[in-house]
Structure formats: C-alpha cells, structure tokens
XYZ file of C-alpha atoms in Angstrom:
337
model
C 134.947 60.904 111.364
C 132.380 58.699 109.652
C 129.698 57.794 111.288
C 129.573 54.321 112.636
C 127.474 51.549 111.411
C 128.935 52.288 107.843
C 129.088 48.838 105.867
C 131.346 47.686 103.188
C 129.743 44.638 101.203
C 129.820 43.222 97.783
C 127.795 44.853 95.107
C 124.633 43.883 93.763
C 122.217 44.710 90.726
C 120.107 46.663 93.291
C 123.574 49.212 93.017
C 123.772 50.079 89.896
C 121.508 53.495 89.354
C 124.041 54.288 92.597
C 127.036 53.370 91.178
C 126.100 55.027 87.850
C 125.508 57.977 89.840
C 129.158 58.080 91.520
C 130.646 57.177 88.167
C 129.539 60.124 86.755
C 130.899 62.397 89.663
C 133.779 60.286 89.697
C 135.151 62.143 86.026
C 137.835 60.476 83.662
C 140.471 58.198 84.239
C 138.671 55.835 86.565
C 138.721 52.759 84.448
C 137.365 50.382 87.027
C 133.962 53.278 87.250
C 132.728 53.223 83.578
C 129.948 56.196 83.569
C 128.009 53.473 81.081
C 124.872 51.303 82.908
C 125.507 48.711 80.129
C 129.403 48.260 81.033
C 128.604 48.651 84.967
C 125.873 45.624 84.224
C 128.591 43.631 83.042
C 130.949 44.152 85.806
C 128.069 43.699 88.367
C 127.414 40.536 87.151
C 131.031 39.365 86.376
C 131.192 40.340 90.465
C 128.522 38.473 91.113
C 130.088 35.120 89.642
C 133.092 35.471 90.962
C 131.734 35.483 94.296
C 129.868 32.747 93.509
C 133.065 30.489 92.804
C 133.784 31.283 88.979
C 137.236 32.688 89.291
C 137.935 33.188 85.704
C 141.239 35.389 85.120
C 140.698 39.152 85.402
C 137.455 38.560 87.386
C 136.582 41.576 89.166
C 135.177 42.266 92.752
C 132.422 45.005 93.513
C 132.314 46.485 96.650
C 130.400 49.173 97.771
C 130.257 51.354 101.284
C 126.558 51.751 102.182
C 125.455 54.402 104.745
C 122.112 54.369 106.099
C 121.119 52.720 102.864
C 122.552 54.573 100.382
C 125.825 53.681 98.773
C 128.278 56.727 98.709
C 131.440 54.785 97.749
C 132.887 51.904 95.688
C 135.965 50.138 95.245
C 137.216 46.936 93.578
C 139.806 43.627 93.581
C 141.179 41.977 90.619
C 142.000 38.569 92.373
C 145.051 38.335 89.238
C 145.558 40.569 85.904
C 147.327 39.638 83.042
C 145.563 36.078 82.131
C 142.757 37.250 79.466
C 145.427 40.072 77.838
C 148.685 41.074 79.341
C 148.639 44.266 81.932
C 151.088 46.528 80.356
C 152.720 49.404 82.390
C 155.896 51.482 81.384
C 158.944 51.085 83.250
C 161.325 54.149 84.107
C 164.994 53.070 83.134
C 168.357 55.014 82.555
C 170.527 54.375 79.879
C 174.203 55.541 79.808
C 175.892 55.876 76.649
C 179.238 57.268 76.360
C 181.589 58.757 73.365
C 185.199 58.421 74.156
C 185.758 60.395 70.630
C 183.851 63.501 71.533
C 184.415 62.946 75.218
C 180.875 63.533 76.221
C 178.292 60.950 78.047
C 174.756 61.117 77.446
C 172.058 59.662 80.292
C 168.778 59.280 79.605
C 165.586 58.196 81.587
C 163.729 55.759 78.945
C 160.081 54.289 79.142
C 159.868 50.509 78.355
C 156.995 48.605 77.829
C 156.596 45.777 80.213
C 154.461 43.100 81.834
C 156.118 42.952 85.403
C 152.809 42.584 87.195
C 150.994 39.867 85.059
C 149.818 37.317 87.764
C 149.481 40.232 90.428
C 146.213 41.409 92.530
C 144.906 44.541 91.717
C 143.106 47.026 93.842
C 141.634 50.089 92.168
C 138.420 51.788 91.255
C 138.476 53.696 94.823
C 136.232 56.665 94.921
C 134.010 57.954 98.155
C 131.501 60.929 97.606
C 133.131 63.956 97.609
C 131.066 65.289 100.805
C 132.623 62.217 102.818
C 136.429 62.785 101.681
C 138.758 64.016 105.110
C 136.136 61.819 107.434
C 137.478 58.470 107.104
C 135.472 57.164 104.482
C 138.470 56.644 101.864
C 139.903 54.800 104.801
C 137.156 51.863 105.742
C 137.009 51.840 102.147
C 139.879 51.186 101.096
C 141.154 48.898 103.928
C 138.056 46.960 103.685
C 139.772 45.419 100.040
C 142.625 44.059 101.956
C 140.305 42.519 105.066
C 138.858 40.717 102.317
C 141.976 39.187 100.450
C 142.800 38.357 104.010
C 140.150 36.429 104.165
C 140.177 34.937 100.844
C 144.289 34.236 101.288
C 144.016 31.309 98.904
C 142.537 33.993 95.825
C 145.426 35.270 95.551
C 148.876 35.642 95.104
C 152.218 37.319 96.283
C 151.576 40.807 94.959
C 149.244 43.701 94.567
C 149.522 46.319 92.743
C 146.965 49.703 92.324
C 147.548 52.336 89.362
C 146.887 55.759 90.651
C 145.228 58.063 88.290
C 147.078 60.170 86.182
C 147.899 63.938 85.836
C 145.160 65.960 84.294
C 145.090 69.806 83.886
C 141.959 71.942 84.901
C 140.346 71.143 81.741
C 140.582 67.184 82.069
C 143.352 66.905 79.881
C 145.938 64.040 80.196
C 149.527 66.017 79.101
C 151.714 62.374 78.504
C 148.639 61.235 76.428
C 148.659 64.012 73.885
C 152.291 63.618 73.310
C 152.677 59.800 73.475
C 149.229 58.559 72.883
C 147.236 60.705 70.255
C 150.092 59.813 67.569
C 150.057 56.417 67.954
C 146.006 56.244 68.467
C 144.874 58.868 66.872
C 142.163 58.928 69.831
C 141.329 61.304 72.304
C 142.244 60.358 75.800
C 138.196 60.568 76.541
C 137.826 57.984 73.634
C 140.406 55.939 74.775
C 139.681 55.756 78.323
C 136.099 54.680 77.106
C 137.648 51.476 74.700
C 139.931 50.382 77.648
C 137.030 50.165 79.848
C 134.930 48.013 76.943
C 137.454 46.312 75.360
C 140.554 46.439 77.774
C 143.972 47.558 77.621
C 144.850 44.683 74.860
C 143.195 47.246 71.995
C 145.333 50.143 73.053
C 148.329 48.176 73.624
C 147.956 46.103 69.909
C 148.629 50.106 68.632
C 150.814 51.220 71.200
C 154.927 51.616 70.929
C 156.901 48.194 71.165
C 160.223 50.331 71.545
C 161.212 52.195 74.838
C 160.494 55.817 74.668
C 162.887 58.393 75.215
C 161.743 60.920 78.176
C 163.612 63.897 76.748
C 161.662 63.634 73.460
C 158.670 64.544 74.748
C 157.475 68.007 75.689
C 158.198 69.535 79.023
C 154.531 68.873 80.260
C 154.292 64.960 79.400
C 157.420 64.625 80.802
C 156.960 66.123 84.097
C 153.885 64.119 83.700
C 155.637 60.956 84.212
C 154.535 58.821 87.559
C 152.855 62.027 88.784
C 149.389 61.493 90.290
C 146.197 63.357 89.643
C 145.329 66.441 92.119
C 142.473 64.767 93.304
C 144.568 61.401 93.827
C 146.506 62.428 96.934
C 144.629 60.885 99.494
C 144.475 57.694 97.767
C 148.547 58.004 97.541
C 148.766 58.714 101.405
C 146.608 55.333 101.807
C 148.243 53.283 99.238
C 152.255 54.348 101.418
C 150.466 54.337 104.908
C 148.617 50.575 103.674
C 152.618 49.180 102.765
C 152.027 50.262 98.943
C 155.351 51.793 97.111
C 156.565 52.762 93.620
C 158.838 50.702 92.089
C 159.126 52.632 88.898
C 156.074 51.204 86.790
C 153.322 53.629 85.622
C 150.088 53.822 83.118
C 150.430 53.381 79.605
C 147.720 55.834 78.997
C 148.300 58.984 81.288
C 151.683 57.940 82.922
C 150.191 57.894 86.706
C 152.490 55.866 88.944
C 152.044 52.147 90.166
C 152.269 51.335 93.160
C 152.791 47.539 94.400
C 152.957 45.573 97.987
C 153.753 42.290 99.067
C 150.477 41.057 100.213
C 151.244 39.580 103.815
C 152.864 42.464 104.319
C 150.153 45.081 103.754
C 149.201 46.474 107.635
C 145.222 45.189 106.902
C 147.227 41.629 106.492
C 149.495 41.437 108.660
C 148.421 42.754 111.649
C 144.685 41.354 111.428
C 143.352 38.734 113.796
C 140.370 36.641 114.178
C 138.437 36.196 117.681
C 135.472 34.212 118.374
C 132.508 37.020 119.335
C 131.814 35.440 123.239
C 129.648 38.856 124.063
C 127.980 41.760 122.669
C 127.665 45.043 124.992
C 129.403 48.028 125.898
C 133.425 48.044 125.241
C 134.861 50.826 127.730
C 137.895 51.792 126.369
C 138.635 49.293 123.808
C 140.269 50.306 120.859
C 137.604 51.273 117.323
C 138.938 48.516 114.449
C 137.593 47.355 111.320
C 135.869 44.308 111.532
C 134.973 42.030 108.818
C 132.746 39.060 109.107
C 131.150 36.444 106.187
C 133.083 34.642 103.057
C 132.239 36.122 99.560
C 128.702 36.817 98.879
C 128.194 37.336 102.774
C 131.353 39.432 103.382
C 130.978 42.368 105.380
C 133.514 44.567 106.695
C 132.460 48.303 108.962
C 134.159 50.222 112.210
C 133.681 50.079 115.560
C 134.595 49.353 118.883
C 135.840 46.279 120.637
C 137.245 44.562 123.746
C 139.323 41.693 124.915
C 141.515 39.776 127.129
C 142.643 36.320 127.501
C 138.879 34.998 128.032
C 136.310 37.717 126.176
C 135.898 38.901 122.894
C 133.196 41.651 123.393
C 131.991 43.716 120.806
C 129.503 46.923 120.590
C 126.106 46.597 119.955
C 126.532 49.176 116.793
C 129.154 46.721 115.569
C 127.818 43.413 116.488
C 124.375 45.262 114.331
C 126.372 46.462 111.226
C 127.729 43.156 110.285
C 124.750 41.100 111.866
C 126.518 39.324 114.200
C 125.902 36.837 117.064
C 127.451 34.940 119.778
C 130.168 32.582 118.440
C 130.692 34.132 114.763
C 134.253 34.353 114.092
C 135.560 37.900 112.790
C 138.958 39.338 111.675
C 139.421 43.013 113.068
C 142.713 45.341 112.626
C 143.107 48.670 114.315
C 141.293 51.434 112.795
C-alpha cells in the first residue's frame, strides 16, 4: 500500500519541472499531460484561476499527489466541456436495412458523430509513477477528484464523464487513427494529439467526418479497435466501474478509446462521503483507514488514513490530522478507503 501521509492538492507553478517530468513518462494519448512546459504553463495557470473563482467554460483543475515532497502523480477536473467548442465523441449504433427483393438483411454497427456530453464534468489526465502503480496510488488519486466535486457540489452538474485512452500497438501506434483519421487529416496521430492539446478538439473536428462511419469499412485492426482501451489503461478502467463509471457506447474521435460516464451523486466518493467535525486528534484503535479531504479550492487537500467515531467523537490520527494540517473543530468529508 502507499505510504500514509500522501497528499493530494491543487497544482502550483512550483510543479511544473515535476509535471513535465511525468508527462514525458506518461507517452501519447494523454491529452490532459502535454509533454510541452509552455502548454503545462498555461494549464497551471488556467488552474490557478479557476480556483481562484474564474470559472470560465472548459476551465481545468490541477491536482497533483505529493509524497514526501515530491509529486509522483497528477490528475485533473473539467468542472463542464463543451462551452468554448463542442466535445465530440462517436457513438456506436446499429442500423438494419432489409431487401424483401433479394431476401437478405444487412446489420451494421455505424459510428456517429455526436455531442451527448456537452455540459458534462470531465475527469481525466490520471497518471501515477509507474514505480507506485498496484500500491494504491491510482486509487487516492483518482478518488481524491470526486472528494473534491463533492465538495464543490454547486461546480457542477449531473454528469461526468472520463475518456480512457485508446488502443496503441507496441510501437505507439493508434490502429482506428490510421484508418479513420490520417485520410481525413492527413496528420500523424503524434501530430494530432499535439494540436488537440494546443488548439483543442474544435481543429480536428472542423476536418473530421460529418457522416456516420460504417464499422465494416474499416480494416480488421481499427475495427477491433473500437471502445477498446490502451494496455496500460486497465487499472484506470477497474477504477472508473468500481468508482460507478460505465460505457454507454460513446468513444474518442481520435483513437476510438471508450467513454465512460456516471451520474455524479451517484459515484461511491459522492454518495457515501460524510462530513464530521474533528473533536480529537490521537490514536484510532481499530477505526476504519478513509480518505479525508479538508479546505475549499486553493486550500483543498485530500490524503488516507485512519479514523474513529461514535455518536460524541470524531477522532482522527496524528499522521492524518498532520497531512491535511488539521486542528480541533475543522470540518472534513472522509469515505472509506
């Protein structure tokens, strides 16, 4: 497991040489973790002022997960996509066509282009140092997102929705994008994954296909491709269906991963979250280990540990009550770990 006293908190300036640094382990197809200091500047700063009360549409949230000083893992919140450009997905359909003259009936699965999730949270840009994946790190990470639209209820909507990284072979390469994207684009999928970041998805999608596509067109490989998830996107998956998360038949326009959406009250972090008033600090026996968030936007921090209660107390540990800096009488929202 991961050590407690890891912290989850909202990224600064001071993390970008650290972020640049996972970004560049991190590989293609994370969007959300531009390998570029310039473009993780921007989004540092556009994080910054949407904490700081400047909720424009498609402002995006920086977290990070700090341990012992040094951040080994990031992960973001779009409060609501779709107001600057539309967010455009494909949607899996079946069309039925019949021939009473030749007697024959032809089904087909079609991709459509869609904006089903315009006005929809967004959670994505997950990604924990490799040495730290299988010890819960993933975990506080990624739950620590949904603590925080807990706390910030008002932010945002009904729905959130998290696109899972694509298929990619051994050599990086994105099988639905060479058949669908290259002839429309004439890009590669490296190239294109670096405008979307830039300029967002409104560029690719000015170019893109306004008619559905048909699946059996395509070559065996982009079609198998179709709302399949990168090799190294399988834990995310099991945390995304364990969190609430589900496919509803929606995936990427550039490398056809799946998308996976939730009701927001009814994501586990959400709805089975409470707040207690901290009445003392000390040792917790056998309470149970949660995740504990404390602080509103620029002061929000979320990290593990253990806790007790009854009807009268609210006690939790020392290394708790230390990673979020807390004291008698602050308030803090905690879910089961």
């Amino acid at each position: 497991m991961i050590a407690i006293g890891v912290v989850v908190r909202p990224a600064g300036p001071q993390d970008l040489e650290a972020l640049h640094a996972l970004a560049l382990t991190a590989g293609l197809g994370m969007t959300n973790l531009p390998p570029c200091r310039e473009r993780l500047t921007a989004l540092l700063a556009a994080s910054a002022a949407a904490l700081a009360g400047v909720r424009k549409a498609g402002s995006q949230i920086l977290l990070v997960m700090e341990a012992a000083g040094e951040v080994v893992g990031t992960g973001c919140i779009f409060p609501s996509v779709g107001g600057d450009w539309p967010f455009y997905s494909y949607r899996i359909g079946r069309l039925r066509q019949t021939s009473q003259a030749l007697g024959k009936v032809a089904e087909n699965t079609i991709l459509t282009p869609v904006n089903d999730y315009d006005g929809s949270a967004e959670v994505g840009g997950l990604f924990v140092r490799p040495g730290l994946r299988g010890m819960a790190g993933g975990r506080l990470m990624a739950r620590s997102r949904y603590l925080f639209m807990a706390e910030h209820r008002d932010w945002f909507g009904d729905r959130v929705v998290s696109e899972l990284r694509g298929y990619q072979d051994v050599d990086g390469r994105s099988p639905f994008w060479e058949a669908v994207g290259r002839k429309f684009y004439g890009l590669e999928f490296k190239e294109a994954d670096r405008i979307s970041v830039g300029e967002g998805k409104q560029v690719i999608a000015d170019l893109g296909p306004k008619y559905p596509i048909y699946l059996n067109l395509l070559p065996t490989d982009a079609a198998l491709a179709v709302g399949q998830y990168h090799p190294d996107g399988a834990r995310a998956h099991a945390l995304l269906t364990e969190e609430g998360f589900r496919f509803e038949g929606c995936i990427d326009i550039f490398d056809a991963g799946p998308t996976m959406v939730a009701d927001i009250d009814s994501l586990k972090a959400v709805r089975d979250s409470r707040v207690s008033t901290v009445t003392a600090i000390g040792p917790c026996g056998d309470g149970p280990e949660v995740l504990a968030c404390t602080g509103a936007v620029q002061s929000f921090r979320a990290s593990r540990g253990q806790v007790w209660w009854n009807d009268d107390e609210f006690r939790v540990s020392p290394e708790l009550a230390h990673a979020l800096m807390l004291q008698i009488g602050d308030r803090v929202r905690h879910v089961e770990f």
